[in-house]
mmCIF file of C-alpha atoms in Angstrom:
data_model
loop_
_atom_site.group_PDB
_atom_site.id
_atom_site.type_symbol
_atom_site.label_atom_id
_atom_site.label_comp_id
_atom_site.label_asym_id
_atom_site.label_seq_id
_atom_site.Cartn_x
_atom_site.Cartn_y
_atom_site.Cartn_z
ATOM 1 C CA LEU A 1 7.260 -18.254 12.671
ATOM 2 C CA GLU A 2 6.647 -18.619 9.384
ATOM 3 C CA GLN A 3 5.764 -21.959 8.713
ATOM 4 C CA VAL A 4 3.443 -21.350 12.108
ATOM 5 C CA TYR A 5 2.318 -18.412 11.217
ATOM 6 C CA ALA A 6 1.041 -19.504 7.049
ATOM 7 C CA HIS A 7 -1.078 -22.293 8.948
ATOM 8 C CA VAL A 8 -2.280 -20.071 11.326
ATOM 9 C CA ARG A 9 -3.355 -18.100 8.516
ATOM 10 C CA LYS A 10 -4.416 -20.831 6.145
ATOM 11 C CA ALA A 11 -6.404 -21.843 8.700
ATOM 12 C CA GLY A 12 -8.199 -18.521 8.643
ATOM 13 C CA GLY A 13 -6.727 -17.223 12.546
ATOM 14 C CA ILE A 14 -4.806 -14.171 13.188
ATOM 15 C CA CYS A 15 -1.262 -14.105 14.083
ATOM 16 C CA VAL A 16 -0.196 -12.392 17.466
ATOM 17 C CA ALA A 17 3.041 -10.495 18.585
ATOM 18 C CA ASP A 18 3.555 -10.710 22.436
ATOM 19 C CA GLU A 19 6.513 -8.323 22.899
ATOM 20 C CA VAL A 20 5.557 -6.796 26.108
ATOM 21 C CA GLN A 21 8.676 -8.981 27.594
ATOM 22 C CA THR A 22 10.936 -8.401 24.161
ATOM 23 C CA GLY A 23 10.161 -5.299 22.472
ATOM 24 C CA PHE A 24 11.549 -2.010 21.748
ATOM 25 C CA GLY A 25 15.312 -3.308 21.097
ATOM 26 C CA ARG A 26 15.606 -5.684 23.386
ATOM 27 C CA TYR A 27 17.212 -8.187 21.210
ATOM 28 C CA GLY A 28 19.567 -5.548 19.722
ATOM 29 C CA THR A 29 19.496 -5.969 15.984
ATOM 30 C CA HIS A 30 16.431 -5.765 15.845
ATOM 31 C CA TYR A 31 13.800 -3.957 17.891
ATOM 32 C CA TRP A 32 10.714 -6.410 17.895
ATOM 33 C CA GLY A 33 10.970 -9.769 18.403
ATOM 34 C CA PHE A 34 8.882 -10.683 15.560
ATOM 35 C CA GLN A 35 11.582 -9.186 13.437
ATOM 36 C CA GLN A 36 13.971 -11.441 14.287
ATOM 37 C CA GLN A 37 11.930 -14.870 12.789
ATOM 38 C CA GLY A 38 10.798 -12.583 9.648
ATOM 39 C CA VAL A 39 7.144 -12.035 10.444
ATOM 40 C CA ILE A 40 4.932 -9.982 10.299
ATOM 41 C CA PRO A 41 1.604 -9.846 12.907
ATOM 42 C CA ASP A 42 -1.882 -9.114 12.862
ATOM 43 C CA ILE A 43 -1.279 -7.121 16.394
ATOM 44 C CA VAL A 44 1.488 -7.019 18.510
ATOM 45 C CA THR A 45 1.344 -6.083 21.834
ATOM 46 C CA MET A 46 3.661 -3.788 23.976
ATOM 47 C CA GLY A 47 4.282 -3.095 27.411
ATOM 48 C CA LYS A 48 6.364 -2.732 29.585
ATOM 49 C CA PRO A 49 9.692 -1.344 28.214
ATOM 50 C CA PHE A 50 7.494 2.029 26.621
ATOM 51 C CA GLY A 51 6.612 3.409 30.077
ATOM 52 C CA ASN A 52 10.357 2.771 31.603
ATOM 53 C CA GLY A 53 8.477 2.118 34.462
ATOM 54 C CA PHE A 54 5.355 4.183 33.670
ATOM 55 C CA PRO A 55 2.783 1.563 33.323
ATOM 56 C CA LEU A 56 1.324 2.442 29.708
ATOM 57 C CA ALA A 57 1.122 -0.596 27.175
ATOM 58 C CA ALA A 58 0.054 -0.100 23.339
ATOM 59 C CA VAL A 59 -1.473 -3.066 20.829
ATOM 60 C CA VAL A 60 -0.931 -1.983 16.980
ATOM 61 C CA CYS A 61 -2.846 -3.741 14.124
ATOM 62 C CA THR A 62 -3.652 -4.592 10.822
ATOM 63 C CA ASP A 63 -6.595 -2.279 9.778
ATOM 64 C CA GLN A 64 -8.586 -5.579 9.199
ATOM 65 C CA VAL A 65 -8.052 -6.675 12.293
ATOM 66 C CA ALA A 66 -9.596 -2.806 13.431
ATOM 67 C CA ALA A 67 -12.115 -3.142 11.203
ATOM 68 C CA ALA A 68 -12.810 -6.239 12.646
ATOM 69 C CA PHE A 69 -13.117 -5.176 16.465
ATOM 70 C CA ALA A 70 -15.167 -1.695 14.970
ATOM 71 C CA SER A 71 -17.559 -3.870 13.869
ATOM 72 C CA THR A 72 -18.614 -5.276 17.132
ATOM 73 C CA GLY A 73 -19.267 -2.415 18.163
ATOM 74 C CA ILE A 74 -16.649 -2.700 21.000
ATOM 75 C CA GLU A 75 -15.732 1.444 21.205
ATOM 76 C CA TYR A 76 -12.919 1.823 23.349
ATOM 77 C CA PHE A 77 -11.290 -0.593 26.473
ATOM 78 C CA ASN A 78 -7.604 -0.374 28.098
ATOM 79 C CA THR A 79 -5.539 -1.552 30.884
ATOM 80 C CA PHE A 80 -3.807 0.994 30.823
ATOM 81 C CA GLY A 81 -4.804 4.761 31.112
ATOM 82 C CA GLY A 82 -3.845 6.771 27.419
ATOM 83 C CA GLY A 83 -4.541 9.626 29.051
ATOM 84 C CA PRO A 84 -1.739 12.781 28.309
ATOM 85 C CA VAL A 85 0.953 11.502 31.525
ATOM 86 C CA ALA A 86 1.133 8.797 30.276
ATOM 87 C CA ALA A 87 1.884 9.480 26.844
ATOM 88 C CA ALA A 88 4.690 11.518 28.052
ATOM 89 C CA ALA A 89 6.213 9.534 29.547
ATOM 90 C CA GLY A 90 5.694 6.565 26.269
ATOM 91 C CA LEU A 91 7.262 9.476 23.974
ATOM 92 C CA ALA A 92 9.822 10.836 26.234
ATOM 93 C CA VAL A 93 11.176 6.282 26.079
ATOM 94 C CA MET A 94 10.902 6.821 22.209
ATOM 95 C CA ASN A 95 12.875 10.293 21.887
ATOM 96 C CA THR A 96 15.286 8.996 24.378
ATOM 97 C CA VAL A 97 16.183 5.027 22.335
ATOM 98 C CA ASP A 98 16.077 7.219 18.939
ATOM 99 C CA SER A 99 18.130 10.315 20.201
ATOM 100 C CA GLU A 100 20.744 7.788 22.222
ATOM 101 C CA GLN A 101 20.744 5.805 19.026
ATOM 102 C CA LEU A 102 20.188 2.240 22.046
ATOM 103 C CA GLN A 103 18.513 0.901 18.841
#
């Protein structure tokens, strides 16, 4: 992926890592699939395992991508709501992964 990311960025594109299936330690030695490839994406999507069955997803991006998005005037969008119950579910999952040293 290092060469792919380099070509994409040279052409003015951004690199997205879809970690919906592979993230949160499913690779064993790496928390994220992209880490196994030695790359750093501009956008990371994550979902299903984040809520351990509770509908929860997230997108993380660089400051540059966030600024470009903000400049469009769109203030907010989502697939799954980001309410307090979803946040609590995600936090509980992350605390369990950490405290039980699952990664």
